[in-house]
mmCIF file of C-alpha atoms in Angstrom:
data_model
loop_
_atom_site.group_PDB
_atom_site.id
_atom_site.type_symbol
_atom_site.label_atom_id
_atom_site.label_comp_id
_atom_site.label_asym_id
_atom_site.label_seq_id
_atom_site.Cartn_x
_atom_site.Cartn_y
_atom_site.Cartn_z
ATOM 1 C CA UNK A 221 0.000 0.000 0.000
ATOM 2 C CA UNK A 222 1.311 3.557 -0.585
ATOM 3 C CA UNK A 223 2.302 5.479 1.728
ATOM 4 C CA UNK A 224 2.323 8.637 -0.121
ATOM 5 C CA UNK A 225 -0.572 9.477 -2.694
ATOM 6 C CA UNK A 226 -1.104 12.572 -4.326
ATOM 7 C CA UNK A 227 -3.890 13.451 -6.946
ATOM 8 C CA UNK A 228 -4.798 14.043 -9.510
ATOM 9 C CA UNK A 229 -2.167 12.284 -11.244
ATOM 10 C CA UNK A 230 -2.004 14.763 -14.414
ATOM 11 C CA UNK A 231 -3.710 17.894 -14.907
ATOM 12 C CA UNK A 232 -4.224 20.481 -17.573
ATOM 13 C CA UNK A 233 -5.080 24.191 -16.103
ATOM 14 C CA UNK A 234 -5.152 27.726 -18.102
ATOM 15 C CA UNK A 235 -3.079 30.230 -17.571
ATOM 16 C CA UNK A 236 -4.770 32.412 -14.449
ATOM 17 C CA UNK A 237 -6.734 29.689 -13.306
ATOM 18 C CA UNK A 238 -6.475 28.452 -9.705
ATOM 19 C CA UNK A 239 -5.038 25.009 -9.335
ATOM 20 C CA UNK A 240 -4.501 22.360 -6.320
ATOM 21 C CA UNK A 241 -2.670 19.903 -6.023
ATOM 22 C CA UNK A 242 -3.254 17.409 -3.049
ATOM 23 C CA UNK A 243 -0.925 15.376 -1.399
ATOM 24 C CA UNK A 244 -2.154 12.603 1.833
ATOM 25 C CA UNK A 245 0.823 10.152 3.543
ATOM 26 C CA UNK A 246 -0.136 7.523 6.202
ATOM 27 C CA UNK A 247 3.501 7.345 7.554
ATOM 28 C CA UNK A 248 2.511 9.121 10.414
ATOM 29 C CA UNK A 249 5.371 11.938 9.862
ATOM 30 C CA UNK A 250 5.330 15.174 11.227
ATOM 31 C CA UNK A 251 7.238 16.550 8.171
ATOM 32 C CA UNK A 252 5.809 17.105 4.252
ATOM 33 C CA UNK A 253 7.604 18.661 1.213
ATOM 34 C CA UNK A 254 6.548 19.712 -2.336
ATOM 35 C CA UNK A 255 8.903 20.113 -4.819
ATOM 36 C CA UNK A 256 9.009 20.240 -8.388
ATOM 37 C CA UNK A 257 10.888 18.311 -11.196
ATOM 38 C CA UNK A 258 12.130 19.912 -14.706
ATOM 39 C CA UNK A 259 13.569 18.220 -17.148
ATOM 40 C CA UNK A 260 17.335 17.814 -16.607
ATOM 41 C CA UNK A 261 16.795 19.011 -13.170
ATOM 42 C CA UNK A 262 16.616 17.895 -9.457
ATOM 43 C CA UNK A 263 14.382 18.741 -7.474
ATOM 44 C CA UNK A 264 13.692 21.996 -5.532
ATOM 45 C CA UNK A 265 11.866 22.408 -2.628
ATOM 46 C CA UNK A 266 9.226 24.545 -2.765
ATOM 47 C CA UNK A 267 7.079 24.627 0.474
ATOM 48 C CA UNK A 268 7.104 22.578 3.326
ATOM 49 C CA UNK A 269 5.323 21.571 7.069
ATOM 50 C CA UNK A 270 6.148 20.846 10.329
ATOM 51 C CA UNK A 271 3.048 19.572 11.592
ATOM 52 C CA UNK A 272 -0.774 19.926 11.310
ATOM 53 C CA UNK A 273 -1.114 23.785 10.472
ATOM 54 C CA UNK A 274 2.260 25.014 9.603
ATOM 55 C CA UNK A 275 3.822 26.140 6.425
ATOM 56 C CA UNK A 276 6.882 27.177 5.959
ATOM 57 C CA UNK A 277 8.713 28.756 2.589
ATOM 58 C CA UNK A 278 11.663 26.431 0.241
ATOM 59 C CA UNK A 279 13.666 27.636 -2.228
ATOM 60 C CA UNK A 280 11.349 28.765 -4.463
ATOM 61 C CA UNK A 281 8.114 29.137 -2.846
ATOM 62 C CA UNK A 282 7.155 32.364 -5.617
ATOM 63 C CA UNK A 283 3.566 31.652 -7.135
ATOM 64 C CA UNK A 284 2.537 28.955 -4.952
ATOM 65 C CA UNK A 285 0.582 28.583 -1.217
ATOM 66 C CA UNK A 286 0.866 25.818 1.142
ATOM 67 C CA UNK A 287 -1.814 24.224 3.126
ATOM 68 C CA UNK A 288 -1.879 21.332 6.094
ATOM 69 C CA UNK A 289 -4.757 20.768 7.415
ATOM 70 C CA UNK A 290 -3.876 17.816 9.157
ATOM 71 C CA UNK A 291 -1.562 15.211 9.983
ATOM 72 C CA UNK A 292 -1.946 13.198 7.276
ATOM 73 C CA UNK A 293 -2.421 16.239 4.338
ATOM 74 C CA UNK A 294 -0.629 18.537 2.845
ATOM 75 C CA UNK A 295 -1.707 20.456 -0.409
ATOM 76 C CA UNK A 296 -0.117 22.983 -2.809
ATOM 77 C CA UNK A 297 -2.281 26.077 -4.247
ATOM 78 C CA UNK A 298 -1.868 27.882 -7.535
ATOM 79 C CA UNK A 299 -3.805 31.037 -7.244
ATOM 80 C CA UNK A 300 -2.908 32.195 -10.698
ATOM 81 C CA UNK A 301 -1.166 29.792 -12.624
ATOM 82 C CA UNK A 302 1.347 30.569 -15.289
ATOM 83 C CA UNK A 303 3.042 28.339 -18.382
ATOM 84 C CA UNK A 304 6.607 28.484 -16.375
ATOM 85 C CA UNK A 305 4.895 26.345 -13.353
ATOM 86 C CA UNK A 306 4.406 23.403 -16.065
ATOM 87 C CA UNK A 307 5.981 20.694 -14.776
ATOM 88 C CA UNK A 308 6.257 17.320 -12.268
ATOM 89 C CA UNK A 309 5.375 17.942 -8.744
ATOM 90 C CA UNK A 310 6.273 15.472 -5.983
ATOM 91 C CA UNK A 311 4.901 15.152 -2.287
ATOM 92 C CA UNK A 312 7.247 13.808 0.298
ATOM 93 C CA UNK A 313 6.728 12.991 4.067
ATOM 94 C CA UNK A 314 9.684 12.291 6.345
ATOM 95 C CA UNK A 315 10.799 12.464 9.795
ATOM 96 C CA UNK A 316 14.169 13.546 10.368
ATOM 97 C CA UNK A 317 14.631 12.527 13.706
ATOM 98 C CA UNK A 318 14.433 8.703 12.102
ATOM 99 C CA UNK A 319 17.337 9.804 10.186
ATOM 100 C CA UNK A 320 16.513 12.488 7.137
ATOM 101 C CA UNK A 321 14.776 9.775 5.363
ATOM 102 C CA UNK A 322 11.867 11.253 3.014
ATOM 103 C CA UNK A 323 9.796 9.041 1.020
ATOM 104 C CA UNK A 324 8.420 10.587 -2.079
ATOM 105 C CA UNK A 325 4.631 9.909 -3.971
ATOM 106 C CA UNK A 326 4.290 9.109 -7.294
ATOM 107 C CA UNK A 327 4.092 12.939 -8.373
ATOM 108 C CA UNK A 328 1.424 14.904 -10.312
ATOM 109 C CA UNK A 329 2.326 16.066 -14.233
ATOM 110 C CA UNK A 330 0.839 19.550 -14.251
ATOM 111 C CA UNK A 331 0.454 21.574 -17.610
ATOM 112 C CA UNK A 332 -0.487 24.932 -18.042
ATOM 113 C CA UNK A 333 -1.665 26.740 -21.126
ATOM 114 C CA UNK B 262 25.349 28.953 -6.311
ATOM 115 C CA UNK B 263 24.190 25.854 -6.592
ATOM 116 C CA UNK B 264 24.480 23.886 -2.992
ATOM 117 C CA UNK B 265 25.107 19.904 -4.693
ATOM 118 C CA UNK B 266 26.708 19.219 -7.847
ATOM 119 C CA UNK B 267 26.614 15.895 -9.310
ATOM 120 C CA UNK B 268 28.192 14.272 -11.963
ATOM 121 C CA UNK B 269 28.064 13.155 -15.211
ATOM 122 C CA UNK B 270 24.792 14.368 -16.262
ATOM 123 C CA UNK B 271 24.348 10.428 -18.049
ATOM 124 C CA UNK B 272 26.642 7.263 -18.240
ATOM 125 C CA UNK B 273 26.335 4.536 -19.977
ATOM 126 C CA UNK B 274 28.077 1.112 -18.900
ATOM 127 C CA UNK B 275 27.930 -2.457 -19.858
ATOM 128 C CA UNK B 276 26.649 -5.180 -18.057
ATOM 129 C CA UNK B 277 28.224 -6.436 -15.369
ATOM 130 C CA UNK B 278 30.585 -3.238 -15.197
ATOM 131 C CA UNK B 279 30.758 -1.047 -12.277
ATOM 132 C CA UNK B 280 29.236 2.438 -11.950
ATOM 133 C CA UNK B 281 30.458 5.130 -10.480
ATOM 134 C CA UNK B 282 28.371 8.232 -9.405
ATOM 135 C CA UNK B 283 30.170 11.788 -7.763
ATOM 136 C CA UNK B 284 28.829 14.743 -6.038
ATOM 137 C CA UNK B 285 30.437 17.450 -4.084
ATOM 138 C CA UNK B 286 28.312 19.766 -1.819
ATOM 139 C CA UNK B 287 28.758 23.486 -0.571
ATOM 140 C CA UNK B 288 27.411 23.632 2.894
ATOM 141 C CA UNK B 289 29.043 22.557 5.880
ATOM 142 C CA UNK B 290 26.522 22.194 7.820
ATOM 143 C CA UNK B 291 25.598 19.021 5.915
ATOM 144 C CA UNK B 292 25.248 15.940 8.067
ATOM 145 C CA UNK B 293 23.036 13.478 5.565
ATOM 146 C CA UNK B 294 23.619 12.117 2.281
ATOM 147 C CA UNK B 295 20.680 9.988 0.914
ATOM 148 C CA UNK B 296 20.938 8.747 -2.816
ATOM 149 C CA UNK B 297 17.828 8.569 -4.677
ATOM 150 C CA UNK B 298 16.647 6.068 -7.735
ATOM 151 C CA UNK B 299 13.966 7.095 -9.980
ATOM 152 C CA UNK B 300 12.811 5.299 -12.667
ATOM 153 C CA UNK B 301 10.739 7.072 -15.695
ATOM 154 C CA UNK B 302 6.916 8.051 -14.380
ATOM 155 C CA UNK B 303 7.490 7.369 -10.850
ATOM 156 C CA UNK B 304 8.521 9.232 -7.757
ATOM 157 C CA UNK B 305 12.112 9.157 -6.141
ATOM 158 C CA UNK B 306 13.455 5.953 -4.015
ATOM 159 C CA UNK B 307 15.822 6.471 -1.356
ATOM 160 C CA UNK B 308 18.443 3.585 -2.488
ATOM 161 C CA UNK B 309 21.062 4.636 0.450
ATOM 162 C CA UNK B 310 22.091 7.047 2.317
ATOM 163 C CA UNK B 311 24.711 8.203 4.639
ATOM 164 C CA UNK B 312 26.028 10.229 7.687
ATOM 165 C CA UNK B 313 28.520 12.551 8.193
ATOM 166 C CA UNK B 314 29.490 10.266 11.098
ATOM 167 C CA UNK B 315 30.451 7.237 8.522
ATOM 168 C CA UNK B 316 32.852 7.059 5.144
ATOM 169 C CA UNK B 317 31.476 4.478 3.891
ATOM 170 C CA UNK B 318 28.021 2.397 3.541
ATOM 171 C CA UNK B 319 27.174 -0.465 1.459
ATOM 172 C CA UNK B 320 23.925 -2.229 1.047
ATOM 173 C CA UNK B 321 24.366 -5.302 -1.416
ATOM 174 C CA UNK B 322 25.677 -4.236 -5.040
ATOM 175 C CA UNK B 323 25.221 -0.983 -3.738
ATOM 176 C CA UNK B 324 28.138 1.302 -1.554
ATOM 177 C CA UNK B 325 28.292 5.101 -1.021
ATOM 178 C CA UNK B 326 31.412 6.522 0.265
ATOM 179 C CA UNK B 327 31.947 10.076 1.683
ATOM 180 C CA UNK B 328 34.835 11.855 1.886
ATOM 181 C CA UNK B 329 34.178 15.024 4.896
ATOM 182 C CA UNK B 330 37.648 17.319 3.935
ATOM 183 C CA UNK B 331 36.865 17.044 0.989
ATOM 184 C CA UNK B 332 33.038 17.530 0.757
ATOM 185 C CA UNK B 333 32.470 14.629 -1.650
ATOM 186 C CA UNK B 334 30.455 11.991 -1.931
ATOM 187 C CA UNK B 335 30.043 9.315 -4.387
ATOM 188 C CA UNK B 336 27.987 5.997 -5.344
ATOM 189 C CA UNK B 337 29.636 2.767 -6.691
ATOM 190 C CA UNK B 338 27.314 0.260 -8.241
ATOM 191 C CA UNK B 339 28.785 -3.303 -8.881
ATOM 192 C CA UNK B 340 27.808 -5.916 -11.696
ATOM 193 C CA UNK B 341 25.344 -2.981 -12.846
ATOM 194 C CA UNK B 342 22.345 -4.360 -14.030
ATOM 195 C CA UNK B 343 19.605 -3.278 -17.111
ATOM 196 C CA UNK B 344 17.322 -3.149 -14.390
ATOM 197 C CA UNK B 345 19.664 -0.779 -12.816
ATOM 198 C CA UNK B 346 18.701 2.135 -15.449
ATOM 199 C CA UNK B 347 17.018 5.056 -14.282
ATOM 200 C CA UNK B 348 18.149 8.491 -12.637
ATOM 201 C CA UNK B 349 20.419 8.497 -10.002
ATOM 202 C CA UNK B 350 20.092 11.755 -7.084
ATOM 203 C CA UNK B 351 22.333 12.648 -4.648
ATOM 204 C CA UNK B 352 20.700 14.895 -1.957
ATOM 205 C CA UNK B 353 22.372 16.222 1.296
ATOM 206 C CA UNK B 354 20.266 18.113 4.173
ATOM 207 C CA UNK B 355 21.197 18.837 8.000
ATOM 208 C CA UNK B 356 19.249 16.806 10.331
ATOM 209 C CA UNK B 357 17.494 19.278 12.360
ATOM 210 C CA UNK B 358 16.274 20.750 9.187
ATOM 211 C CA UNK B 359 15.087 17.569 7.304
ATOM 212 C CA UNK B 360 15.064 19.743 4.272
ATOM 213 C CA UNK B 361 17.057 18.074 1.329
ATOM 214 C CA UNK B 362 18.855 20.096 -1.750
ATOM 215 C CA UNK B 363 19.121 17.364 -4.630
ATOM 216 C CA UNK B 364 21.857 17.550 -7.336
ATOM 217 C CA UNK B 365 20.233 17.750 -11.340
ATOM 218 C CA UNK B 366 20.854 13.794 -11.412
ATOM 219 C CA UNK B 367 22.913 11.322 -13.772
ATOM 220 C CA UNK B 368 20.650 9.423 -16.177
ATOM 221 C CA UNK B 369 22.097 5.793 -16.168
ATOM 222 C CA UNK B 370 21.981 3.399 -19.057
ATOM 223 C CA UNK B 371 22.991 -0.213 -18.326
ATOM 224 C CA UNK B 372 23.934 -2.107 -21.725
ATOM 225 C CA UNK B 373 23.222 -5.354 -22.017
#
């Protein structure tokens, strides 16, 4: 069973539109991270959580919001979404006092026209 | 400035040969050095990882070896396997942070 899920899988948004992505993990971690993935690139952290109601800002948290809500879920916002956010977004959850390790879901391919 | 470098940016090795994967990192303050697999349409793997604490960690066909003076790091695959193709990450991230900066990756192609 996964531990991370994240929906929708793929999705197709205009340019201004409000998009969000969604992100739930059942490891029971107190951390989660979104990043995204461009071609030829790592990733880069974007936002990421603490716990159940913080947010906190990544590298390059420009054009995007954070939400947790709980525990177990963590979602990304889009208020206005532009061409340059096209690309692969991956939810993690880890806890680093078990070590660093963060285990990733199976990301969402986002375009934007 | 970018924090990890990694290197090459693809390799391509026989069968049965052995891979080997660098990085170098920036920040001191480093302490954890997970490598990542990720195969095409899927999310990143942690394959193995490391702490500052260690210089060296092997897990089967798989050993990572750090160097601390030198802020390097690298991954050595033995007998590399087809199924061993995919994208290879380094990462590094302080502990009390948990947050990880990734390298760009190297693109592995095992021939068989």
């Amino acid at each position: 069973e996964a531990a991370v899920t994240q929906s929708p899988r793929n999705k197709v948004a205009v340019t201004g539109g409000k998009v969000t992505l969604s992100c739930n993990q059942t490891n029971n971690h107190n951390n989660m991270y979104w990043y995204r993935q461009d071609t030829g690139h790592g990733l880069r952290l974007i936002h990421y959580s603490y716990g159940a109601g913080s947010t906190e800002k990544g590298d390059i948290p420009d054009g995007y919001k954070a939400s947790r809500p709980s525990q177990e879920n963590f979602s990304l916002i889009l208020e206005l979404a532009t061409p340059s956010q096209t690309s692969v977004y991956f939810c993690a959850s880890g806890d680093p006092t078990g070590g660093g390790e963060q285990y990733f879901g199976p990301g969402t391919r986002l375009t934007v026209l | 400035q970018q924090q990890v470098r990694q290197s090459p940016q693809s390799l391509t090795v026989w069968e049965g040969g052995t891979t080997v994967l660098t990085c170098s990192y920036e920040d001191s303050t480093f302490n954890y050095f997970p490598w990542y697999q990720q195969f095409p349409g899927e999310g990143p793997a942690l394959l193995i990882s490391i702490l500052s604490v260690s210089d060296k960690k092997e897990d089967g066909r798989f050993t990572t070896f750090f160097n601390k003076r030198e802020k390097k790091l690298s991954l050595h695959i033995i007998d590399s396997q087809p199924g061993d193709s995919a994208t290879y990450f380094c990462a590094a991230s302080n502990t009390n942070t948990g947050k990880l900066t990734f390298g760009d990756g190297t693109v592995l192609t095992v021939k068989p």
